[in-house]
CSV table of C-alpha atoms in Angstrom, one decimal:
chain,number,residue,atom,x,y,z
M,1187,MET,CA,-25.3,52.7,220.4
M,1188,PHE,CA,-21.5,52.9,221.0
M,1189,ALA,CA,-20.3,55.1,223.7
M,1190,ASN,CA,-16.7,55.3,222.4
M,1191,ILE,CA,-16.3,56.3,218.8
M,1192,PHE,CA,-12.7,57.1,217.8
M,1193,PRO,CA,-11.0,57.6,214.4
M,1194,ALA,CA,-8.9,54.9,212.7
M,1195,LEU,CA,-5.1,55.2,212.9
M,1196,PRO,CA,-3.0,55.9,209.8
M,1197,ASP,CA,-3.1,53.0,207.3
M,1198,GLU,CA,-5.1,50.9,209.7
M,1199,CYS,CA,-6.9,47.9,208.2
M,1200,LEU,CA,-10.6,48.3,208.5
M,1201,ARG,CA,-11.0,44.9,210.0
M,1202,GLY,CA,-8.5,45.7,212.8
M,1203,TYR,CA,-10.2,49.1,213.3
M,1204,ALA,CA,-13.6,47.3,213.7
M,1205,PHE,CA,-12.1,45.0,216.3
M,1206,ARG,CA,-10.7,47.9,218.3
M,1207,LEU,CA,-14.0,49.8,218.1
M,1208,PHE,CA,-16.2,46.8,219.1
M,1209,SER,CA,-13.9,45.5,221.8
M,1210,LEU,CA,-13.5,48.9,223.5
M,1211,ASN,CA,-17.3,49.2,223.5
M,1212,LYS,CA,-17.5,45.7,225.0
M,1213,ARG,CA,-19.3,44.3,222.0
M,1214,PRO,CA,-17.4,41.3,220.4
M,1215,LEU,CA,-17.1,41.6,216.6
M,1216,GLN,CA,-19.4,38.7,215.4
M,1217,THR,CA,-19.2,39.0,211.6
M,1218,THR,CA,-17.5,41.0,208.9
M,1219,ALA,CA,-20.2,40.5,206.2
M,1220,ASN,CA,-21.4,44.1,206.3
M,1221,LEU,CA,-18.5,45.7,208.1
M,1222,LEU,CA,-18.0,48.6,205.8
M,1223,PRO,CA,-21.5,50.1,205.8
M,1224,GLU,CA,-21.9,49.3,209.5
M,1225,LEU,CA,-18.7,51.2,210.4
M,1226,ALA,CA,-19.7,54.1,208.1
M,1227,THR,CA,-23.0,54.4,210.0
M,1228,LEU,CA,-21.3,54.1,213.4
M,1229,THR,CA,-18.5,56.6,212.8
M,1230,GLY,CA,-20.2,59.0,210.3
M,1231,ILE,CA,-17.3,58.6,208.0
M,1232,LYS,CA,-18.2,58.3,204.3
M,1233,ILE,CA,-17.8,54.9,202.7
M,1234,HIS,CA,-15.5,56.2,200.0
M,1235,LYS,CA,-13.1,57.7,202.6
M,1236,LEU,CA,-13.0,54.4,204.6
M,1237,ILE,CA,-12.3,52.5,201.4
M,1238,HIS,CA,-9.5,54.8,200.2
M,1239,LEU,CA,-7.8,55.0,203.6
M,1240,HIS,CA,-8.4,51.7,205.2
M,1241,CYS,CA,-9.3,49.0,202.6
M,1242,HIS,CA,-7.4,47.3,199.7
M,1243,VAL,CA,-9.9,48.2,196.9
M,1244,SER,CA,-7.5,50.6,195.3
M,1245,TYR,CA,-4.8,48.0,195.3
M,1246,ARG,CA,-7.0,45.4,193.7
M,1247,ARG,CA,-8.1,47.9,191.0
M,1248,PHE,CA,-4.6,49.2,190.2
M,1249,VAL,CA,-5.1,48.2,186.6
M,1250,SER,CA,-8.6,47.3,185.5
M,1251,ASP,CA,-10.3,46.9,182.2
M,1252,ARG,CA,-13.7,47.3,183.9
M,1253,TYR,CA,-12.8,50.4,185.9
M,1254,ALA,CA,-10.2,52.0,183.7
M,1255,LEU,CA,-9.7,55.7,184.5
M,1256,GLN,CA,-12.6,55.6,187.0
M,1257,THR,CA,-12.7,56.5,190.6
M,1258,ILE,CA,-13.5,54.3,193.5
M,1259,SER,CA,-17.0,55.8,193.6
M,1260,SER,CA,-17.8,54.1,190.3
M,1261,HIS,CA,-17.0,50.6,191.7
M,1262,GLU,CA,-19.8,48.2,190.8
M,1263,ASN,CA,-22.1,47.3,193.7
M,1264,LEU,CA,-20.0,49.4,196.0
M,1265,SER,CA,-22.4,48.8,198.9
M,1266,ALA,CA,-23.2,45.2,198.1
M,1267,HIS,CA,-20.0,43.5,196.8
M,1268,HIS,CA,-18.9,41.1,199.5
M,1269,CYS,CA,-15.2,41.8,199.1
M,1270,VAL,CA,-15.8,45.5,199.6
M,1271,THR,CA,-18.4,45.4,202.3
M,1272,SER,CA,-16.4,42.8,204.4
M,1273,ALA,CA,-13.1,44.8,203.9
M,1274,SER,CA,-11.3,41.6,202.9
M,1275,ILE,CA,-7.6,41.6,202.7
M,1276,PRO,CA,-5.6,40.3,199.7
M,1277,SER,CA,-3.5,37.9,201.7
M,1278,ALA,CA,-4.3,34.4,203.1
M,1279,HIS,CA,-2.8,35.3,206.5
M,1280,ALA,CA,-2.5,38.3,208.8
M,1281,TYR,CA,1.0,39.9,209.2
M,1282,TYR,CA,2.6,42.3,211.6
M,1283,CYS,CA,6.1,43.9,212.2
M,1284,SER,CA,7.6,43.4,215.6
M,1285,ALA,CA,9.4,46.8,215.4
M,1286,CYS,CA,6.1,48.5,214.5
M,1287,ILE,CA,4.5,47.0,217.5
M,1288,GLU,CA,7.1,48.6,219.8
M,1289,ASP,CA,6.7,52.0,218.0
M,1290,ASP,CA,2.9,51.8,218.2
M,1291,ILE,CA,2.8,50.9,221.9
M,1292,LYS,CA,5.1,53.8,222.6
M,1293,ASN,CA,3.2,56.3,220.4
M,1294,HIS,CA,-0.4,55.1,220.7
M,1295,GLY,CA,-0.5,52.7,223.7
M,1296,ILE,CA,-1.6,49.8,221.5
M,1297,SER,CA,-0.4,48.1,218.3
M,1298,TYR,CA,-2.6,47.9,215.2
M,1299,TRP,CA,-2.9,46.1,211.9
M,1300,ARG,CA,-1.6,48.0,208.8
M,1301,ARG,CA,-2.8,47.7,205.2
M,1302,LYS,CA,0.8,47.9,203.8
M,1303,HIS,CA,1.7,44.7,205.8
M,1304,HIS,CA,-0.8,42.8,203.7
M,1305,LEU,CA,0.3,43.3,200.1
M,1306,PRO,CA,1.0,40.1,198.2
M,1307,GLY,CA,4.7,39.6,197.4
M,1308,VAL,CA,5.8,42.1,200.0
M,1309,SER,CA,7.1,40.2,203.0
M,1310,HIS,CA,9.0,42.9,204.8
M,1311,CYS,CA,8.3,46.1,206.7
M,1312,ALA,CA,9.4,49.0,204.5
M,1313,LYS,CA,10.0,51.2,207.5
M,1314,HIS,CA,12.2,48.8,209.5
M,1315,MET,CA,13.5,46.6,206.7
M,1316,ILE,CA,12.8,43.4,208.6
M,1317,PRO,CA,10.7,40.3,207.7
M,1318,LEU,CA,7.0,40.5,208.7
M,1319,ILE,CA,5.6,37.9,211.1
M,1320,MET,CA,2.7,35.7,209.9
M,1321,THR,CA,-0.2,34.9,212.1
M,1322,SER,CA,-3.8,33.6,211.6
M,1323,ARG,CA,-6.1,35.8,209.5
M,1324,LYS,CA,-8.7,35.6,212.4
M,1325,SER,CA,-6.2,37.4,214.6
M,1326,MET,CA,-7.1,40.7,212.8
M,1327,THR,CA,-10.7,40.6,214.1
M,1328,SER,CA,-9.9,39.0,217.5
M,1329,CYS,CA,-6.8,40.7,219.0
M,1330,TYR,CA,-4.1,43.3,218.7
M,1331,PRO,CA,-0.9,42.4,216.9
M,1332,GLN,CA,0.9,42.5,220.2
M,1333,ASN,CA,-1.3,39.6,221.4
M,1334,ALA,CA,-1.4,37.6,218.2
M,1335,ALA,CA,0.2,34.1,218.2
M,1336,PRO,CA,3.1,34.1,215.6
M,1337,LEU,CA,3.2,31.3,213.1
M,1338,LYS,CA,6.4,31.9,211.3
M,1339,LEU,CA,8.5,34.6,209.6
M,1340,ALA,CA,7.2,35.7,206.2
M,1341,ILE,CA,10.8,35.3,204.9
M,1342,SER,CA,12.7,32.3,206.0
M,1343,ASN,CA,16.3,32.6,207.1
M,1344,GLU,CA,17.4,30.7,203.9
M,1345,GLU,CA,15.6,33.2,201.7
M,1346,ARG,CA,16.5,36.4,203.6
M,1347,TYR,CA,19.8,37.3,201.8
M,1348,ASP,CA,18.3,36.8,198.3
M,1349,TYR,CA,15.2,38.7,199.2
M,1350,PHE,CA,16.8,41.8,200.8
M,1351,SER,CA,19.6,42.0,198.1
M,1352,CYS,CA,17.1,42.1,195.2
M,1353,PRO,CA,16.4,45.6,193.8
M,1354,ALA,CA,13.4,44.4,191.8
M,1355,ILE,CA,11.6,43.3,195.0
M,1356,PHE,CA,12.0,46.8,196.5
M,1357,ARG,CA,10.7,48.4,193.3
M,1358,PHE,CA,7.8,45.9,193.5
M,1359,ALA,CA,7.1,46.9,197.1
M,1360,SER,CA,7.1,50.7,196.2
M,1361,LEU,CA,4.7,50.1,193.4
M,1362,SER,CA,2.5,48.0,195.7
M,1363,VAL,CA,2.2,50.8,198.2
M,1364,ALA,CA,1.6,53.3,195.4
M,1365,ALA,CA,-1.2,51.1,194.1
M,1366,LEU,CA,-2.7,51.0,197.6
M,1367,HIS,CA,-3.2,54.8,197.4
M,1368,THR,CA,-4.4,55.0,193.8
M,1369,GLN,CA,-7.9,56.4,193.5
M,1370,ILE,CA,-8.2,56.3,189.7
M,1371,THR,CA,-7.2,53.1,187.9
M,1372,PHE,CA,-4.7,53.1,185.0
M,1373,GLN,CA,-5.8,52.3,181.4
M,1374,PRO,CA,-4.4,48.8,180.6
M,1375,ALA,CA,-3.6,49.7,177.0
M,1376,LEU,CA,-1.4,52.7,178.0
M,1377,MET,CA,0.4,50.5,180.6
M,1378,ALA,CA,1.1,47.9,178.0
M,1379,LEU,CA,2.5,50.6,175.6
M,1380,LEU,CA,4.7,51.9,178.4
M,1381,LEU,CA,6.0,48.4,179.2
M,1382,ALA,CA,6.7,47.7,175.5
M,1383,ARG,CA,8.7,51.0,175.0
M,1384,ARG,CA,10.8,50.5,178.1
M,1385,PHE,CA,11.4,46.8,177.2
M,1386,GLU,CA,12.7,48.0,173.8
M,1387,GLU,CA,15.0,50.6,175.5
M,1388,LEU,CA,16.5,48.0,177.8
M,1389,HIS,CA,16.7,45.1,175.3
M,1390,PRO,CA,16.8,46.5,171.7
M,1391,ASN,CA,16.4,44.1,168.8
M,1392,THR,CA,15.8,41.1,171.1
M,1393,ARG,CA,13.0,38.6,171.4
M,1394,ARG,CA,13.5,38.1,175.1
M,1395,ARG,CA,10.2,37.3,176.9
M,1396,PHE,CA,8.9,38.7,180.1
M,1397,SER,CA,9.2,35.4,181.9
M,1398,GLU,CA,12.9,35.3,181.1
M,1399,LEU,CA,13.4,38.8,182.4
M,1400,ALA,CA,11.5,37.9,185.6
M,1401,LEU,CA,13.8,34.9,186.2
M,1402,LYS,CA,16.8,37.2,185.9
M,1403,SER,CA,15.3,40.0,188.1
M,1404,PHE,CA,13.7,38.1,191.1
M,1405,PRO,CA,15.0,35.4,193.4
M,1406,LYS,CA,13.9,32.0,192.4
M,1407,SER,CA,12.3,31.4,195.8
M,1408,TRP,CA,10.1,34.5,195.4
M,1409,LEU,CA,9.0,33.5,191.9
M,1410,ILE,CA,8.2,29.9,192.9
M,1411,ARG,CA,5.9,31.3,195.6
M,1412,HIS,CA,4.2,33.9,193.4
M,1413,PHE,CA,4.6,32.6,189.8
M,1414,PRO,CA,4.7,28.8,190.2
M,1415,GLY,CA,3.7,28.4,186.6
M,1416,LEU,CA,7.2,29.4,185.5
M,1417,PHE,CA,8.6,26.2,187.0
M,1418,ILE,CA,6.0,23.6,185.9
M,1419,PRO,CA,7.5,21.5,183.1
M,1420,GLY,CA,5.5,21.8,179.9
M,1421,SER,CA,3.2,24.6,181.2
M,1422,VAL,CA,2.4,27.5,179.0
M,1423,VAL,CA,3.2,30.8,180.7
M,1424,THR,CA,1.2,33.7,179.3
M,1425,GLU,CA,3.7,36.2,178.0
M,1426,ARG,CA,1.2,39.1,177.7
M,1427,VAL,CA,1.1,40.6,181.2
M,1428,SER,CA,-2.3,39.8,182.6
M,1429,ASN,CA,-4.7,42.4,183.8
M,1430,THR,CA,-4.0,42.0,187.6
M,1431,ALA,CA,-2.2,44.5,189.9
M,1432,PHE,CA,0.3,41.8,190.9
M,1433,ARG,CA,1.5,41.0,187.4
M,1434,TRP,CA,1.6,44.6,186.3
M,1435,LYS,CA,3.8,45.5,189.2
M,1436,ALA,CA,6.1,42.5,188.7
M,1437,ALA,CA,6.6,43.5,185.0
M,1438,LEU,CA,7.3,47.2,185.9
M,1439,SER,CA,9.7,46.1,188.6
M,1440,SER,CA,11.6,43.8,186.3
M,1441,LEU,CA,12.0,46.5,183.7
M,1442,SER,CA,13.4,49.0,186.2
M,1443,PHE,CA,12.2,52.4,185.0
M,1444,ARG,CA,14.5,54.2,187.3
M,1445,GLU,CA,17.6,52.9,185.7
M,1446,ARG,CA,19.0,54.6,182.6
């Protein structure tokens, strides 16, 4: 049994929380295979609450044919799906913000890994407006951000101006955070209708395609990284927005619903 059981910090990634819990109880975190049910048992916190506050399941389900208009509790194989039980993150690396580390050490005595720093396409800290720092994915289950070995900035110096001067990227970031907290998925057909109507408002009587609009809305370096198919000669880019959270948010951000 663990002698020290403490709550997760706001927006803390479940993997980082597990590392803190295990390390402070002097038990190294050996595997993440059944992390979610194990933490639910140890802490007494319900699985649905851990998923909603500390995992990326809501983000992944932002728009879903399978789970349209359903809550997280209806997720298939909730206690057996490996991505859910291992609390996997949707990024290939772990990220942290150097300014958040300073704030966290001042406020909590430690730094911790945040979910909102691991949203694909969002390479900056929305609080401090600086590039995130990339480190190894293993760092999240082996050390605190303050002790992680930095690999590189998530936004290179060459890309920084284009990135931070792009309104579509900040709309995309806001939608990404909103998706992270969504408990009930949207209905894809309604989303498609909403996009079509807004597209017609912005570009009446035109045949412009989404890919063309994306090229005008986002920096080329950002699109090359996240939509490389747009730049492959002879490739066929699907014009109908696919049923993934990432593409829906890119489409919504390009159309700019706040501008009238």
